[in-house]
Amino acid sequence: MDPTQTKSSVDNAAEERERLVSTLPIREGFWKPYVLYRGFWVSPQVAKSVMLLQDEFKPRADDIILAACPKSGTTWLKALAFTLVNRSRHAVAGDADGHPLLVNSPHDLVPFIEKPDRELYPVAELEALASPRLLATHMPFTLLPASISAVGSRVVYISREPKDVLVSLWHYLNSVSKDHFIKLEKAFELFSEGGSYFGPVWDHYLGYWKQSIAEPDRVLFLKYEEMMADPVKHVKTLAEFLGVPFTVDEVDAGAVEQVVDLCSFQKLKNLPVNSSGTSNLAGWMPMEKSSYFRNGTVGDWANHLTQEMAYKLDTIVQEKLKGSGLAF
Ligand code: A3P
């Protein structure tokens, strides 16, 4: 809350958000209904959180925003970006002894801007973070507070093959809430109708894709599959974009490979901090920490979706991305 705001102006703003949300189109979501807020389906709580951020979030020019549709590789991107920008303070060489990533979840090191209960967590929580801040979001580009573009904060987006996103999401939802098992057919239906959390996924991709073409120095668009195929190349690209390029000496000493190894799926998955216990990592609800690390592969959809489902989703995605230059 801005210190100049009075209690009643804060209450009025909250009431106005509540009123706005009550006017939005509503549809079945995973577990609970979603509302359509400026073209994207979210829970009513998240819609209010996004509205609050649009009003109150104060970006800084040196902020780095890591963005992704849920289950597209957010956790990996958080680990990589944190390791890259902090490598002069936290050495990666050797066994990276004492490195924060060995004892903290990537989600603890890079907070999400929006939270379903952001109205309870004052935005001042983000204000308290030292610059340069590394922040994450699942918000589509068009829902980001406009001030982020105005001050020129850099944005890194990670996208992923939609069928793998769907399968990852389906597993994740069922690992988070065992009481509300969601059938794959139901998850497929919502996802391919564009009605999944922060869906449609193709519009989520397109917003960042178009902006990365318009502003390549400010918005970097990555693909999970390309990063998996050549992590060294992409980690170098990411380091340059983040303003912390590898020196020749670092490259010669194998620093790029060390970052790749430290942030690899196998390394992170097997750490006690990521493999056991529960935590309210995304500010959503307590969940098994291991649910962020399932199998981390490309093409797992083939083990779950029927050929018919795959064809249907491919056709929808191709149609939606047609003419954009983006394809999966
Ligand atoms: P799978 O469910 O296909 O295994 P998000 O971080 O956006 O929630 O995405 C989660 C997906 O990224 C999961 O995919 C998870 O296993 C995978 N993942 C997590 N950490 C990873 C890493 N370090 N490298 C590659 N993939 C990773």
Short mmCIF file of C-alpha atoms and ligand atoms in Angstrom, two decimals:
data_model
loop_
_atom_site.label_atom_id
_atom_site.label_comp_id
_atom_site.label_asym_id
_atom_site.label_seq_id
_atom_site.Cartn_x
_atom_site.Cartn_y
_atom_site.Cartn_z
CA MET A 1 0.00 0.00 0.00
CA ASP A 2 1.25 3.46 -0.90
CA PRO A 3 1.81 5.37 2.39
CA THR A 4 -0.16 8.33 1.01
CA GLN A 5 -3.24 6.15 0.56
CA THR A 6 -5.87 6.26 3.25
CA LYS A 7 -7.53 3.15 4.56
CA SER A 8 -10.80 4.04 2.91
CA SER A 9 -9.19 4.61 -0.50
CA VAL A 10 -7.61 1.15 -0.21
CA ASP A 11 -10.96 -0.37 0.77
CA ASN A 12 -12.67 1.44 -2.10
CA ALA A 13 -10.12 0.15 -4.59
CA ALA A 14 -10.56 -3.40 -3.27
CA GLU A 15 -14.33 -3.07 -3.54
CA GLU A 16 -13.99 -1.80 -7.10
CA ARG A 17 -11.84 -4.80 -8.03
CA GLU A 18 -14.40 -7.08 -6.42
CA ARG A 19 -17.16 -5.40 -8.40
CA LEU A 20 -15.22 -5.62 -11.66
CA VAL A 21 -14.53 -9.32 -11.16
CA SER A 22 -18.21 -9.97 -10.54
CA THR A 23 -18.98 -8.56 -14.03
CA LEU A 24 -16.53 -10.84 -15.90
CA PRO A 25 -17.56 -13.83 -18.01
CA ILE A 26 -17.20 -17.04 -16.04
CA ARG A 27 -16.57 -20.67 -17.03
CA GLU A 28 -15.63 -24.00 -15.55
CA GLY A 29 -11.96 -24.10 -14.53
CA PHE A 30 -9.76 -26.70 -12.87
CA TRP A 31 -11.39 -27.29 -9.47
CA LYS A 32 -13.04 -23.85 -9.38
CA PRO A 33 -14.57 -21.51 -11.95
CA TYR A 34 -12.36 -19.10 -13.89
CA VAL A 35 -13.20 -15.60 -15.06
CA LEU A 36 -12.16 -14.08 -18.37
CA TYR A 37 -10.04 -11.06 -17.60
CA ARG A 38 -8.90 -9.14 -20.68
CA GLY A 39 -8.76 -12.25 -22.80
CA PHE A 40 -7.30 -14.71 -20.30
CA TRP A 41 -8.89 -17.23 -17.93
CA VAL A 42 -7.87 -16.97 -14.30
CA SER A 43 -9.37 -17.55 -10.90
CA PRO A 44 -11.25 -14.55 -9.49
CA GLN A 45 -8.53 -14.18 -6.82
CA VAL A 46 -5.78 -13.98 -9.41
CA ALA A 47 -7.80 -11.51 -11.49
CA LYS A 48 -7.94 -9.25 -8.44
CA SER A 49 -4.24 -9.74 -7.78
CA VAL A 50 -3.43 -8.75 -11.38
CA MET A 51 -5.63 -5.66 -11.13
CA LEU A 52 -3.96 -4.68 -7.87
CA LEU A 53 -0.52 -5.01 -9.45
CA GLN A 54 -1.57 -2.91 -12.43
CA ASP A 55 -2.42 -0.16 -9.97
CA GLU A 56 0.33 -0.50 -7.41
CA PHE A 57 3.37 -2.37 -8.72
CA LYS A 58 6.37 -0.09 -9.07
CA PRO A 59 8.81 -1.56 -11.56
CA ARG A 60 12.46 -0.58 -11.73
CA ALA A 61 14.44 -0.20 -14.93
CA ASP A 62 16.86 -2.88 -13.79
CA ASP A 63 14.17 -5.42 -12.86
CA ILE A 64 14.30 -8.68 -14.74
CA ILE A 65 10.94 -10.34 -15.20
CA LEU A 66 10.90 -14.08 -15.89
CA ALA A 67 7.63 -15.00 -17.54
CA ALA A 68 6.01 -18.27 -18.56
CA CYS A 69 2.73 -20.00 -18.99
CA PRO A 70 2.42 -22.46 -16.08
CA LYS A 71 4.32 -25.73 -16.68
CA SER A 72 6.50 -24.34 -19.45
CA GLY A 73 9.78 -24.35 -17.53
CA THR A 74 9.38 -21.48 -15.06
CA THR A 75 11.32 -23.32 -12.35
CA TRP A 76 14.25 -24.00 -14.68
CA LEU A 77 14.34 -20.42 -15.93
CA LYS A 78 14.32 -19.14 -12.34
CA ALA A 79 17.25 -21.40 -11.46
CA LEU A 80 19.26 -20.38 -14.52
CA ALA A 81 18.66 -16.65 -14.23
CA PHE A 82 19.38 -16.61 -10.49
CA THR A 83 22.61 -18.55 -10.98
CA LEU A 84 23.76 -16.36 -13.86
CA VAL A 85 23.16 -12.97 -12.31
CA ASN A 86 24.58 -14.01 -8.93
CA ARG A 87 27.61 -15.97 -10.08
CA SER A 88 30.16 -13.39 -8.95
CA ARG A 89 28.75 -13.70 -5.39
CA HIS A 90 27.89 -17.37 -5.47
CA ALA A 91 30.51 -19.43 -7.25
CA VAL A 92 29.33 -22.26 -9.42
CA ALA A 93 32.74 -23.86 -9.87
CA GLY A 94 33.62 -27.17 -8.24
CA ASP A 95 30.66 -28.64 -6.38
CA ALA A 96 29.12 -25.17 -5.94
CA ASP A 97 29.41 -25.66 -2.19
CA GLY A 98 27.17 -23.24 -0.29
CA HIS A 99 25.30 -22.14 -3.39
CA PRO A 100 21.77 -20.89 -2.52
CA LEU A 101 20.26 -23.15 -5.17
CA LEU A 102 21.43 -26.20 -3.24
CA VAL A 103 19.37 -25.31 -0.19
CA ASN A 104 16.50 -23.21 -1.59
CA SER A 105 13.84 -23.94 -4.13
CA PRO A 106 14.18 -21.75 -7.24
CA HIS A 107 10.71 -20.46 -6.27
CA ASP A 108 12.05 -19.18 -2.96
CA LEU A 109 14.88 -17.37 -4.74
CA VAL A 110 12.73 -15.70 -7.40
CA PRO A 111 9.25 -14.71 -6.18
CA PHE A 112 6.16 -14.46 -8.30
CA ILE A 113 4.79 -10.94 -8.65
CA GLU A 114 1.16 -12.02 -8.63
CA LYS A 115 -0.27 -14.21 -5.94
CA PRO A 116 -3.82 -15.41 -5.57
CA ASP A 117 -3.83 -13.70 -2.21
CA ARG A 118 -1.79 -10.67 -3.27
CA GLU A 119 -4.48 -8.54 -1.73
CA LEU A 120 -3.36 -9.87 1.63
CA TYR A 121 0.34 -9.62 0.80
CA PRO A 122 1.11 -5.95 0.38
CA VAL A 123 2.89 -5.04 -2.83
CA ALA A 124 5.41 -3.45 -0.46
CA GLU A 125 6.79 -6.97 -0.01
CA LEU A 126 8.20 -6.60 -3.53
CA GLU A 127 9.34 -3.06 -2.79
CA ALA A 128 11.56 -4.37 -0.02
CA LEU A 129 13.66 -6.47 -2.40
CA ALA A 130 17.10 -5.11 -3.29
CA SER A 131 17.91 -4.12 -6.87
CA PRO A 132 18.42 -5.60 -9.33
CA ARG A 133 15.33 -7.67 -8.67
CA LEU A 134 14.62 -11.00 -10.32
CA LEU A 135 10.86 -11.47 -10.39
CA ALA A 136 8.62 -14.04 -12.02
CA THR A 137 5.14 -14.04 -13.44
CA HIS A 138 2.60 -16.22 -15.21
CA MET A 139 0.81 -13.10 -16.44
CA PRO A 140 0.37 -12.73 -20.20
CA PHE A 141 2.24 -9.80 -21.72
CA THR A 142 -0.88 -7.72 -22.14
CA LEU A 143 -1.78 -8.07 -18.47
CA LEU A 144 1.62 -7.00 -17.14
CA PRO A 145 1.44 -3.63 -15.38
CA ALA A 146 2.00 -1.12 -18.22
CA SER A 147 4.67 0.55 -16.11
CA ILE A 148 6.98 -2.44 -16.70
CA SER A 149 7.27 -1.58 -20.39
CA ALA A 150 7.38 2.14 -19.63
CA VAL A 151 10.46 1.89 -17.41
CA GLY A 152 12.10 -0.64 -19.73
CA SER A 153 12.46 -3.66 -17.43
CA ARG A 154 13.81 -6.65 -19.32
CA VAL A 155 11.61 -9.70 -19.77
CA VAL A 156 12.63 -13.30 -20.43
CA TYR A 157 9.89 -15.64 -21.59
CA ILE A 158 10.05 -19.42 -21.78
CA SER A 159 7.56 -21.28 -23.95
CA ARG A 160 7.05 -25.00 -24.42
CA GLU A 161 5.41 -27.41 -26.83
CA PRO A 162 1.71 -27.14 -25.87
CA LYS A 163 1.03 -30.89 -25.69
CA ASP A 164 3.86 -31.27 -23.17
CA VAL A 165 2.50 -28.28 -21.23
CA LEU A 166 -0.90 -29.96 -21.06
CA VAL A 167 0.52 -33.28 -19.84
CA SER A 168 2.77 -31.55 -17.31
CA LEU A 169 -0.18 -29.46 -16.09
CA TRP A 170 -2.42 -32.49 -15.75
CA HIS A 171 0.14 -34.34 -13.64
CA TYR A 172 0.80 -31.24 -11.59
CA LEU A 173 -2.85 -30.56 -10.80
CA ASN A 174 -3.39 -34.12 -9.67
CA SER A 175 -0.25 -34.15 -7.57
CA VAL A 176 -1.26 -30.92 -5.86
CA SER A 177 -4.79 -31.94 -4.98
CA LYS A 178 -5.34 -35.65 -4.65
CA ASP A 179 -8.90 -35.04 -3.42
CA HIS A 180 -10.03 -33.59 -6.76
CA PHE A 181 -8.70 -35.95 -9.39
CA ILE A 182 -8.99 -34.42 -12.85
CA LYS A 183 -9.33 -36.83 -15.75
CA LEU A 184 -6.96 -36.30 -18.66
CA GLU A 185 -9.96 -35.93 -20.98
CA LYS A 186 -11.25 -33.04 -18.85
CA ALA A 187 -7.87 -31.34 -18.72
CA PHE A 188 -7.58 -31.76 -22.50
CA GLU A 189 -11.00 -30.24 -23.04
CA LEU A 190 -10.30 -27.14 -20.94
CA PHE A 191 -6.80 -26.70 -22.34
CA SER A 192 -7.77 -27.05 -25.98
CA GLU A 193 -10.71 -24.69 -25.51
CA GLY A 194 -8.21 -22.15 -24.18
CA GLY A 195 -9.83 -22.28 -20.75
CA SER A 196 -6.86 -23.43 -18.67
CA TYR A 197 -5.25 -21.23 -16.04
CA PHE A 198 -3.88 -18.12 -17.82
CA GLY A 199 -5.08 -19.66 -21.09
CA PRO A 200 -5.42 -19.66 -23.99
CA VAL A 201 -1.84 -20.88 -24.06
CA TRP A 202 -1.42 -19.77 -27.71
CA ASP A 203 -2.41 -16.19 -26.88
CA HIS A 204 -0.02 -16.28 -23.94
CA TYR A 205 2.78 -17.27 -26.31
CA LEU A 206 1.81 -14.77 -28.99
CA GLY A 207 1.85 -11.77 -26.66
CA TYR A 208 5.48 -12.31 -25.69
CA TRP A 209 6.48 -13.56 -29.15
CA LYS A 210 5.27 -10.40 -30.87
CA GLN A 211 6.87 -8.20 -28.25
CA SER A 212 10.19 -10.06 -28.58
CA ILE A 213 10.14 -9.21 -32.29
CA ALA A 214 9.22 -5.59 -31.62
CA GLU A 215 11.77 -5.16 -28.82
CA PRO A 216 14.45 -7.84 -29.12
CA ASP A 217 16.77 -6.07 -26.69
CA ARG A 218 14.10 -5.99 -24.00
CA VAL A 219 12.14 -9.19 -24.47
CA LEU A 220 13.85 -12.54 -24.97
CA PHE A 221 11.69 -15.44 -26.16
CA LEU A 222 12.98 -18.94 -25.38
CA LYS A 223 11.71 -22.41 -26.18
CA TYR A 224 12.07 -25.23 -23.66
CA GLU A 225 12.82 -27.80 -26.36
CA GLU A 226 15.60 -25.72 -27.92
CA MET A 227 17.14 -25.14 -24.51
CA MET A 228 17.04 -28.85 -23.74
CA ALA A 229 18.66 -29.62 -27.10
CA ASP A 230 21.52 -27.14 -26.63
CA PRO A 231 21.60 -25.76 -23.09
CA VAL A 232 25.13 -24.36 -23.37
CA LYS A 233 24.22 -22.16 -26.33
CA HIS A 234 21.04 -20.91 -24.67
CA VAL A 235 22.65 -20.26 -21.30
CA LYS A 236 25.22 -18.08 -23.07
CA THR A 237 22.43 -16.21 -24.87
CA LEU A 238 20.56 -15.78 -21.61
CA ALA A 239 23.66 -14.48 -19.82
CA GLU A 240 24.24 -11.89 -22.55
CA PHE A 241 20.63 -10.79 -22.46
CA LEU A 242 20.74 -10.44 -18.69
CA GLY A 243 23.81 -8.21 -19.00
CA VAL A 244 26.19 -10.74 -17.43
CA PRO A 245 27.96 -12.34 -20.42
CA PHE A 246 30.54 -15.03 -19.82
CA THR A 247 34.13 -13.89 -20.13
CA VAL A 248 36.55 -15.81 -22.30
CA ASP A 249 38.25 -17.06 -19.13
CA GLU A 250 34.94 -18.30 -17.75
CA VAL A 251 34.14 -20.11 -20.97
CA ASP A 252 37.61 -21.69 -21.02
CA ALA A 253 37.18 -22.77 -17.40
CA GLY A 254 33.89 -24.51 -18.19
CA ALA A 255 31.66 -22.05 -16.31
CA VAL A 256 28.82 -22.34 -18.83
CA GLU A 257 28.66 -26.11 -18.42
CA GLN A 258 28.82 -25.67 -14.64
CA VAL A 259 25.74 -23.42 -14.69
CA VAL A 260 23.94 -25.90 -16.96
CA ASP A 261 24.80 -28.78 -14.60
CA LEU A 262 23.84 -26.94 -11.42
CA CYS A 263 20.44 -26.04 -12.89
CA SER A 264 19.84 -29.36 -14.60
CA PHE A 265 16.67 -31.26 -13.91
CA GLN A 266 18.46 -34.25 -12.37
CA LYS A 267 20.61 -32.10 -10.10
CA LEU A 268 17.73 -29.98 -8.79
CA LYS A 269 15.21 -32.81 -8.57
CA ASN A 270 17.45 -34.86 -6.31
CA LEU A 271 18.24 -32.11 -3.84
CA PRO A 272 16.46 -32.64 -0.49
CA VAL A 273 15.09 -29.09 -0.66
CA ASN A 274 13.25 -29.96 -3.87
CA SER A 275 12.43 -33.60 -3.35
CA SER A 276 10.66 -33.74 -0.01
CA GLY A 277 8.22 -31.79 2.07
CA THR A 278 5.54 -29.33 1.19
CA SER A 279 5.69 -25.61 0.75
CA ASN A 280 3.49 -22.76 -0.35
CA LEU A 281 6.04 -22.00 -3.03
CA ALA A 282 3.84 -20.25 -5.54
CA GLY A 283 1.82 -18.46 -2.86
CA TRP A 284 -1.14 -20.55 -3.86
CA MET A 285 -1.57 -23.48 -1.49
CA PRO A 286 0.75 -25.94 0.26
CA MET A 287 1.99 -28.47 -2.28
CA GLU A 288 4.59 -31.18 -2.58
CA LYS A 289 7.85 -29.52 -3.55
CA SER A 290 8.59 -32.49 -5.77
CA SER A 291 5.60 -31.59 -7.96
CA TYR A 292 7.79 -28.97 -9.68
CA PHE A 293 10.18 -31.70 -10.82
CA ARG A 294 8.42 -34.55 -12.57
CA ASN A 295 10.45 -35.99 -15.46
CA GLY A 296 11.71 -32.93 -17.32
CA THR A 297 11.74 -34.41 -20.80
CA VAL A 298 10.63 -33.38 -24.27
CA GLY A 299 7.76 -35.28 -25.88
CA ASP A 300 6.28 -37.00 -22.83
CA TRP A 301 2.86 -36.15 -24.29
CA ALA A 302 3.20 -39.23 -26.50
CA ASN A 303 2.94 -41.43 -23.39
CA HIS A 304 -0.40 -39.91 -22.40
CA LEU A 305 -2.37 -38.33 -25.24
CA THR A 306 -4.17 -40.34 -27.90
CA GLN A 307 -3.28 -39.68 -31.54
CA GLU A 308 -6.67 -38.04 -31.89
CA MET A 309 -6.05 -35.66 -28.99
CA ALA A 310 -2.60 -34.81 -30.32
CA TYR A 311 -3.94 -34.13 -33.79
CA LYS A 312 -6.75 -31.97 -32.46
CA LEU A 313 -4.50 -29.85 -30.25
CA ASP A 314 -1.83 -29.54 -32.95
CA THR A 315 -4.45 -28.35 -35.41
CA ILE A 316 -5.81 -25.75 -33.01
CA VAL A 317 -2.36 -24.45 -32.10
CA GLN A 318 -1.19 -24.30 -35.74
CA GLU A 319 -4.29 -22.39 -36.68
CA LYS A 320 -3.93 -19.93 -33.80
CA LEU A 321 -0.23 -19.29 -34.47
CA LYS A 322 -0.62 -19.10 -38.25
CA GLY A 323 1.23 -16.20 -39.80
CA SER A 324 3.04 -15.29 -36.59
CA GLY A 325 6.32 -17.04 -37.42
CA LEU A 326 6.01 -19.02 -34.19
CA ALA A 327 5.56 -22.80 -34.37
CA PHE A 328 6.06 -25.83 -32.15
P1 A3P B 1 7.27 -32.16 -16.64
O1 A3P B 1 6.01 -32.21 -15.85
O2 A3P B 1 7.04 -32.42 -18.09
O3 A3P B 1 8.33 -33.02 -16.08
P2 A3P B 1 7.06 -24.99 -14.39
O4 A3P B 1 8.38 -24.80 -13.75
O5 A3P B 1 6.70 -23.91 -15.34
O6 A3P B 1 6.01 -25.30 -13.40
O7 A3P B 1 7.21 -26.27 -15.34
C1 A3P B 1 7.38 -27.55 -14.78
C2 A3P B 1 7.99 -28.46 -15.81
O8 A3P B 1 9.38 -28.15 -15.95
C3 A3P B 1 7.91 -29.92 -15.38
O9 A3P B 1 7.83 -30.67 -16.57
C4 A3P B 1 9.26 -30.08 -14.67
O10 A3P B 1 9.65 -31.41 -14.52
C5 A3P B 1 10.16 -29.30 -15.62
N1 A3P B 1 11.41 -28.85 -14.99
C6 A3P B 1 11.59 -28.42 -13.72
N2 A3P B 1 12.87 -28.12 -13.50
C7 A3P B 1 13.52 -28.36 -14.66
C8 A3P B 1 14.89 -28.24 -15.05
N3 A3P B 1 15.82 -27.84 -14.20
N4 A3P B 1 15.21 -28.57 -16.32
C9 A3P B 1 14.26 -28.99 -17.19
N5 A3P B 1 12.96 -29.14 -16.87
C10 A3P B 1 12.59 -28.82 -15.62
#
